[in-house]
GROMACS .gro file of C-alpha atoms in nm:
model
  319
    1MET     CA    1  -1.082   0.305  -2.145
    2LEU     CA    2  -0.878   0.030  -1.981
    3ARG     CA    3  -1.065  -0.297  -1.927
    4VAL     CA    4  -0.950  -0.451  -1.598
    5GLY     CA    5  -0.945  -0.811  -1.491
    6ILE     CA    6  -0.952  -0.842  -1.112
    7VAL     CA    7  -0.767  -1.123  -0.932
    8GLY     CA    8  -0.921  -1.194  -0.595
    9THR     CA    9  -1.270  -1.155  -0.453
   10ASN     CA   10  -1.213  -1.015  -0.104
   11PHE     CA   11  -1.311  -0.674   0.037
   12ILE     CA   12  -1.016  -0.498  -0.126
   13SER     CA   13  -1.148  -0.603  -0.466
   14ASP     CA   14  -1.488  -0.459  -0.363
   15TRP     CA   15  -1.314  -0.127  -0.290
   16PHE     CA   16  -1.133  -0.146  -0.625
   17VAL     CA   17  -1.456  -0.177  -0.822
   18ALA     CA   18  -1.610   0.118  -0.642
   19ALA     CA   19  -1.296   0.330  -0.685
   20ALA     CA   20  -1.256   0.242  -1.054
   21ARG     CA   21  -1.606   0.373  -1.118
   22ARG     CA   22  -1.486   0.713  -0.994
   23THR     CA   23  -1.218   0.748  -1.264
   24ASN     CA   24  -1.444   0.902  -1.530
   25GLY     CA   25  -1.432   0.591  -1.744
   26ARG     CA   26  -1.053   0.563  -1.757
   27ILE     CA   27  -1.048   0.240  -1.554
   28ALA     CA   28  -1.334  -0.002  -1.625
   29PRO     CA   29  -1.387  -0.314  -1.410
   30PHE     CA   30  -1.458  -0.579  -1.674
   31ALA     CA   31  -1.377  -0.928  -1.546
   32VAL     CA   32  -1.281  -1.125  -1.235
   33TYR     CA   33  -1.071  -1.433  -1.178
   34SER     CA   34  -1.121  -1.672  -0.887
   35ARG     CA   35  -1.003  -2.025  -0.825
   36THR     CA   36  -1.363  -2.146  -0.848
   37ASP     CA   37  -1.637  -2.075  -1.098
   38GLU     CA   38  -1.880  -2.017  -0.815
   39GLY     CA   39  -1.661  -1.750  -0.653
   40ALA     CA   40  -1.594  -1.570  -0.979
   41GLN     CA   41  -1.961  -1.577  -1.088
   42ALA     CA   42  -2.082  -1.450  -0.748
   43PHE     CA   43  -1.840  -1.156  -0.752
   44ALA     CA   44  -1.926  -1.070  -1.112
   45ARG     CA   45  -2.300  -1.069  -1.034
   46GLN     CA   46  -2.250  -0.859  -0.720
   47HIS     CA   47  -2.057  -0.588  -0.908
   48GLY     CA   48  -2.210  -0.611  -1.255
   49LEU     CA   49  -1.894  -0.731  -1.431
   50GLN     CA   50  -1.922  -0.867  -1.783
   51ARG     CA   51  -1.702  -1.174  -1.747
   52ALA     CA   52  -1.604  -1.424  -1.476
   53PHE     CA   53  -1.318  -1.673  -1.505
   54SER     CA   54  -1.165  -1.962  -1.313
   55ASN     CA   55  -0.894  -1.996  -1.578
   56TYR     CA   56  -0.638  -1.717  -1.543
   57ASP     CA   57  -0.496  -1.741  -1.895
   58GLU     CA   58  -0.844  -1.707  -2.045
   59MET     CA   59  -0.901  -1.385  -1.851
   60LEU     CA   60  -0.563  -1.246  -1.961
   61ALA     CA   61  -0.669  -1.286  -2.324
   62GLU     CA   62  -0.966  -1.049  -2.276
   63VAL     CA   63  -0.841  -0.759  -2.065
   64ASP     CA   64  -0.598  -0.465  -2.094
   65VAL     CA   65  -0.502  -0.445  -1.726
   66VAL     CA   66  -0.477  -0.693  -1.441
   67TYR     CA   67  -0.539  -0.585  -1.081
   68ILE     CA   68  -0.395  -0.838  -0.835
   69ALA     CA   69  -0.540  -0.857  -0.485
   70SER     CA   70  -0.460  -1.218  -0.399
   71PRO     CA   71  -0.237  -1.329  -0.107
   72THR     CA   72   0.115  -1.188  -0.132
   73VAL     CA   73   0.269  -1.528  -0.195
   74ALA     CA   74   0.079  -1.548  -0.528
   75HIS     CA   75   0.158  -1.196  -0.649
   76TYR     CA   76   0.483  -1.269  -0.829
   77SER     CA   77   0.364  -1.557  -1.046
   78GLN     CA   78   0.033  -1.392  -1.132
   79ALA     CA   79   0.194  -1.058  -1.215
   80LEU     CA   80   0.467  -1.219  -1.426
   81ALA     CA   81   0.213  -1.418  -1.627
   82ALA     CA   82   0.014  -1.102  -1.696
   83ILE     CA   83   0.324  -0.904  -1.795
   84GLU     CA   84   0.439  -1.177  -2.028
   85ALA     CA   85   0.093  -1.172  -2.186
   86GLY     CA   86   0.147  -0.802  -2.260
   87ARG     CA   87  -0.089  -0.672  -1.993
   88HIS     CA   88  -0.042  -0.373  -1.770
   89VAL     CA   89  -0.044  -0.471  -1.403
   90MET     CA   90  -0.134  -0.312  -1.071
   91VAL     CA   91  -0.049  -0.521  -0.765
   92GLU     CA   92  -0.185  -0.461  -0.416
   93LYS     CA   93   0.067  -0.372  -0.153
   94THR     CA   94   0.294  -0.532  -0.071
   95MET     CA   95   0.380  -0.604  -0.436
   96THR     CA   96   0.601  -0.907  -0.376
   97ALA     CA   97   0.743  -1.121  -0.097
   98SER     CA   98   1.098  -0.993  -0.167
   99ALA     CA   99   1.285  -0.707  -0.331
  100ALA     CA  100   1.441  -0.952  -0.576
  101GLU     CA  101   1.093  -1.050  -0.700
  102ALA     CA  102   0.994  -0.685  -0.737
  103GLU     CA  103   1.308  -0.604  -0.935
  104ASP     CA  104   1.242  -0.905  -1.160
  105LEU     CA  105   0.885  -0.793  -1.232
  106PHE     CA  106   0.991  -0.439  -1.317
  107ALA     CA  107   1.259  -0.576  -1.551
  108ALA     CA  108   1.000  -0.797  -1.721
  109ALA     CA  109   0.762  -0.498  -1.755
  110ALA     CA  110   1.036  -0.296  -1.921
  111ARG     CA  111   1.107  -0.577  -2.168
  112GLN     CA  112   0.737  -0.605  -2.257
  113GLY     CA  113   0.673  -0.230  -2.266
  114VAL     CA  114   0.391  -0.244  -2.009
  115VAL     CA  115   0.324  -0.052  -1.689
  116LEU     CA  116   0.365  -0.214  -1.348
  117MET     CA  117   0.265  -0.035  -1.030
  118GLU     CA  118   0.220  -0.116  -0.664
  119ALA     CA  119  -0.121  -0.015  -0.531
  120THR     CA  120  -0.031   0.213  -0.240
  121ARG     CA  121  -0.336   0.436  -0.226
  122HIS     CA  122  -0.213   0.659   0.056
  123LEU     CA  123   0.083   0.791  -0.153
  124HIS     CA  124  -0.131   0.923  -0.436
  125THR     CA  125  -0.379   1.140  -0.246
  126PRO     CA  126  -0.387   1.519  -0.249
  127THR     CA  127  -0.335   1.506   0.129
  128HIS     CA  128  -0.007   1.318   0.090
  129ARG     CA  129   0.115   1.580  -0.157
  130PHE     CA  130   0.002   1.851   0.085
  131ILE     CA  131   0.206   1.701   0.366
  132ARG     CA  132   0.513   1.684   0.146
  133ASP     CA  133   0.472   2.053   0.060
  134VAL     CA  134   0.427   2.153   0.425
  135LEU     CA  135   0.754   1.992   0.535
  136GLU     CA  136   0.957   2.293   0.421
  137ARG     CA  137   0.781   2.502   0.687
  138LEU     CA  138   0.935   2.288   0.963
  139GLY     CA  139   1.294   2.399   0.909
  140ALA     CA  140   1.576   2.147   0.918
  141LEU     CA  141   1.419   1.808   0.989
  142ARG     CA  142   1.565   1.627   1.290
  143TYR     CA  143   1.322   1.357   1.401
  144ALA     CA  144   1.007   1.178   1.289
  145HIS     CA  145   0.779   0.928   1.464
  146ILE     CA  146   0.560   0.754   1.208
  147GLU     CA  147   0.315   0.503   1.353
  148LYS     CA  148   0.017   0.287   1.265
  149LEU     CA  149  -0.087   0.060   1.551
  150GLN     CA  150  -0.400  -0.124   1.445
  151TYR     CA  151  -0.578  -0.408   1.623
  152SER     CA  152  -0.679  -0.636   1.339
  153SER     CA  153  -1.047  -0.719   1.304
  154ARG     CA  154  -0.936  -1.082   1.260
  155TYR     CA  155  -0.710  -1.101   1.561
  156ASP     CA  156  -0.980  -1.210   1.807
  157ARG     CA  157  -1.050  -1.513   1.590
  158PHE     CA  158  -0.677  -1.593   1.577
  159ARG     CA  159  -0.655  -1.561   1.957
  160ALA     CA  160  -0.947  -1.802   1.987
  161GLY     CA  161  -0.748  -2.064   1.793
  162GLU     CA  162  -0.884  -2.023   1.442
  163ALA     CA  163  -0.643  -2.049   1.150
  164ILE     CA  164  -0.652  -1.708   0.980
  165ASN     CA  165  -0.479  -1.633   0.648
  166ALA     CA  166  -0.399  -1.278   0.762
  167PHE     CA  167  -0.182  -1.422   1.040
  168ASP     CA  168  -0.026  -1.701   0.831
  169PRO     CA  169   0.347  -1.630   0.765
  170GLY     CA  170   0.343  -1.907   0.504
  171LEU     CA  171   0.137  -1.681   0.275
  172GLY     CA  172   0.402  -1.411   0.274
  173ASN     CA  173   0.214  -1.210   0.537
  174SER     CA  174   0.363  -0.994   0.809
  175SER     CA  175   0.251  -0.693   1.007
  176LEU     CA  176   0.530  -0.498   0.840
  177ALA     CA  177   0.406  -0.580   0.489
  178ASP     CA  178   0.040  -0.528   0.576
  179ILE     CA  179   0.042  -0.235   0.819
  180GLY     CA  180   0.402  -0.111   0.846
  181VAL     CA  181   0.404  -0.025   0.476
  182TYR     CA  182   0.163   0.261   0.554
  183CYS     CA  183   0.443   0.409   0.768
  184LEU     CA  184   0.757   0.298   0.589
  185GLN     CA  185   0.666   0.414   0.238
  186PRO     CA  186   0.561   0.768   0.337
  187ALA     CA  187   0.879   0.795   0.541
  188LEU     CA  188   1.090   0.699   0.240
  189ASP     CA  189   0.891   0.930   0.012
  190PHE     CA  190   0.933   1.223   0.255
  191PHE     CA  191   1.293   1.171   0.358
  192GLY     CA  192   1.455   0.938   0.101
  193VAL     CA  193   1.641   0.612   0.146
  194PRO     CA  194   1.823   0.605   0.481
  195LEU     CA  195   2.192   0.546   0.536
  196ASP     CA  196   2.106   0.238   0.744
  197HIS     CA  197   1.834   0.103   0.970
  198THR     CA  198   1.790  -0.100   1.287
  199GLY     CA  199   1.484  -0.243   1.459
  200HIS     CA  200   1.296  -0.513   1.642
  201SER     CA  201   0.979  -0.714   1.594
  202VAL     CA  202   0.727  -0.909   1.804
  203ARG     CA  203   0.636  -1.254   1.671
  204LEU     CA  204   0.341  -1.472   1.761
  205ALA     CA  205   0.373  -1.842   1.854
  206ASN     CA  206   0.326  -1.946   1.488
  207GLY     CA  207   0.613  -1.721   1.375
  208PHE     CA  208   0.396  -1.445   1.237
  209GLU     CA  209   0.561  -1.099   1.266
  210ALA     CA  210   0.284  -0.912   1.446
  211ALA     CA  211   0.439  -0.577   1.545
  212GLY     CA  212   0.766  -0.394   1.527
  213SER     CA  213   0.970  -0.080   1.496
  214ILE     CA  214   1.235   0.028   1.248
  215GLN     CA  215   1.468   0.323   1.308
  216LEU     CA  216   1.581   0.489   0.985
  217ASN     CA  217   1.914   0.670   1.013
  218TYR     CA  218   1.963   0.973   0.783
  219GLY     CA  219   2.267   1.118   0.956
  220SER     CA  220   2.115   1.461   1.013
  221MET     CA  221   1.785   1.312   1.135
  222ILE     CA  222   1.627   0.985   1.243
  223ALA     CA  223   1.282   0.847   1.176
  224ASP     CA  224   1.111   0.582   1.392
  225VAL     CA  225   0.858   0.368   1.209
  226VAL     CA  226   0.625   0.183   1.449
  227TYR     CA  227   0.348  -0.059   1.343
  228SER     CA  228   0.127  -0.339   1.473
  229LYS     CA  229  -0.165  -0.569   1.393
  230ILE     CA  230  -0.223  -0.670   1.758
  231VAL     CA  231  -0.255  -0.343   1.955
  232MET     CA  232  -0.442  -0.020   1.901
  233GLY     CA  233  -0.253   0.305   1.909
  234VAL     CA  234  -0.386   0.645   2.015
  235GLY     CA  235  -0.103   0.883   1.928
  236PRO     CA  236  -0.040   1.082   1.607
  237SER     CA  237   0.259   1.061   1.380
  238THR     CA  238   0.493   1.357   1.417
  239ILE     CA  239   0.756   1.510   1.192
  240ILE     CA  240   0.980   1.748   1.386
  241GLY     CA  241   1.202   2.022   1.249
  242GLU     CA  242   1.405   2.293   1.415
  243ASP     CA  243   1.126   2.548   1.362
  244ALA     CA  244   0.803   2.349   1.390
  245THR     CA  245   0.635   2.011   1.429
  246LEU     CA  246   0.372   1.851   1.211
  247ALA     CA  247   0.126   1.617   1.384
  248ILE     CA  248  -0.081   1.382   1.162
  249ASN     CA  249  -0.346   1.157   1.309
  250ASP     CA  250  -0.314   0.876   1.052
  251LEU     CA  251  -0.083   0.875   0.749
  252ALA     CA  252  -0.295   0.611   0.576
  253GLU     CA  253  -0.612   0.823   0.581
  254PRO     CA  254  -0.528   1.160   0.739
  255THR     CA  255  -0.819   1.365   0.870
  256HIS     CA  256  -0.650   1.592   1.126
  257ILE     CA  257  -0.316   1.770   1.071
  258VAL     CA  258  -0.173   2.036   1.302
  259LEU     CA  259   0.133   2.258   1.262
  260LEU     CA  260   0.291   2.347   1.598
  261GLU     CA  261   0.556   2.619   1.587
  262ARG     CA  262   0.852   2.599   1.822
  263LYS     CA  263   0.745   2.917   2.001
  264GLY     CA  264   0.405   2.770   2.088
  265LYS     CA  265   0.170   2.889   1.813
  266SER     CA  266  -0.040   2.614   1.651
  267GLN     CA  267  -0.244   2.599   1.332
  268VAL     CA  268  -0.492   2.333   1.222
  269LEU     CA  269  -0.413   2.257   0.859
  270LEU     CA  270  -0.670   1.984   0.804
  271ASP     CA  271  -0.979   1.878   0.997
  272ILE     CA  272  -1.227   1.667   0.807
  273ASP     CA  273  -1.464   1.376   0.862
  274ASP     CA  274  -1.334   1.020   0.867
  275VAL     CA  275  -1.193   0.894   0.536
  276LYS     CA  276  -1.253   0.538   0.416
  277PRO     CA  277  -1.009   0.358   0.184
  278VAL     CA  278  -1.262   0.353  -0.098
  279ASP     CA  279  -1.277   0.735  -0.073
  280THR     CA  280  -0.912   0.771  -0.172
  281MET     CA  281  -0.838   0.461  -0.382
  282HIS     CA  282  -0.932   0.625  -0.711
  283HIS     CA  283  -0.627   0.856  -0.691
  284GLU     CA  284  -0.387   0.563  -0.735
  285LEU     CA  285  -0.597   0.439  -1.028
  286MET     CA  286  -0.569   0.777  -1.196
  287ALA     CA  287  -0.191   0.772  -1.141
  288PHE     CA  288  -0.177   0.427  -1.296
  289ALA     CA  289  -0.386   0.535  -1.598
  290ASP     CA  290  -0.156   0.836  -1.643
  291GLN     CA  291   0.143   0.601  -1.672
  292VAL     CA  292  -0.033   0.375  -1.919
  293GLU     CA  293  -0.125   0.672  -2.138
  294ALA     CA  294   0.231   0.807  -2.116
  295GLY     CA  295   0.370   0.462  -2.196
  296ALA     CA  296   0.621   0.473  -1.912
  297ILE     CA  297   0.658   0.373  -1.549
  298VAL     CA  298   0.718   0.666  -1.314
  299ALA     CA  299   1.060   0.607  -1.153
  300ARG     CA  300   0.949   0.756  -0.819
  301TRP     CA  301   0.691   0.481  -0.760
  302LYS     CA  302   0.911   0.199  -0.892
  303ASN     CA  303   1.206   0.305  -0.676
  304LEU     CA  304   0.986   0.344  -0.369
  305THR     CA  305   0.843  -0.006  -0.412
  306ILE     CA  306   1.190  -0.164  -0.440
  307ALA     CA  307   1.350   0.040  -0.161
  308SER     CA  308   1.071  -0.031   0.086
  309ARG     CA  309   1.067  -0.401   0.006
  310ARG     CA  310   1.446  -0.418   0.046
  311ILE     CA  311   1.422  -0.263   0.395
  312MET     CA  312   1.141  -0.507   0.479
  313ASP     CA  313   1.354  -0.801   0.369
  314GLU     CA  314   1.654  -0.687   0.572
  315HIS     CA  315   1.444  -0.613   0.882
  316LEU     CA  316   1.248  -0.939   0.877
  317ALA     CA  317   1.565  -1.144   0.818
  318ARG     CA  318   1.732  -1.025   1.137
  319VAL     CA  319   1.448  -1.006   1.390
   0.00000   0.00000   0.00000
């Protein structure tokens, strides 16, 4: 059993506690850290955790694993401190504010012999594996349109003039890092690292990157990644091969997948009720526990974290 100290007391940490309790005892929520005693104690009482801390180093001394769900700008320093204390670390997406920071954390984890993993729940589900397996039925892949256009629940408050952390670029936030990652990382996992990429973004008056598109060039195919926190989309993501097309309603939490053959025949491959994040989050926790038990970081997840963050860096630097 891995005793986990949770950093952050927002709704994602609520999901984490619920998901951890679906891991058959492998991941045990044990403690929480918040900047204030009041915040830590309130979260611990709400979720039945044994310990609450407002001193980070004190929590590190009592746990096996640290789960970091603080603002992105704090991820690097908090993860590095945990790694140097010999703790395994899971960091909410996006792991760091730059690829250089991610590379540094993985190097530190290797030196300390601990596991470091980015929490990207959508990549560890059985449905994601199913989609990967189905791709061979499409023939030679030529085009993909991967989208997640989501009107943020906080955007109305921002539009009304309220200062909202989720739309504060000073905290390392962007629509690409928050929403676009649900498109970009599956694309890289399905198709690999592109030869090059181009794209554009929409920025709000405060400089926040609120929507955008990235075109990934693979030579024999292209993939368009489209994302937003300020508009709501209605179309599916599509992966198109010479023989068939796969239509997926939402790559983050897929509930409806259709295979459409070139000659017109269609087949519904998945049609289920709505899926909530807490319903799928335990899969990434099981993948993390597997790595801890094996004593090694899985290269696939490490490389995907670094490659996606590198593309994010390059895209945000030029738009």
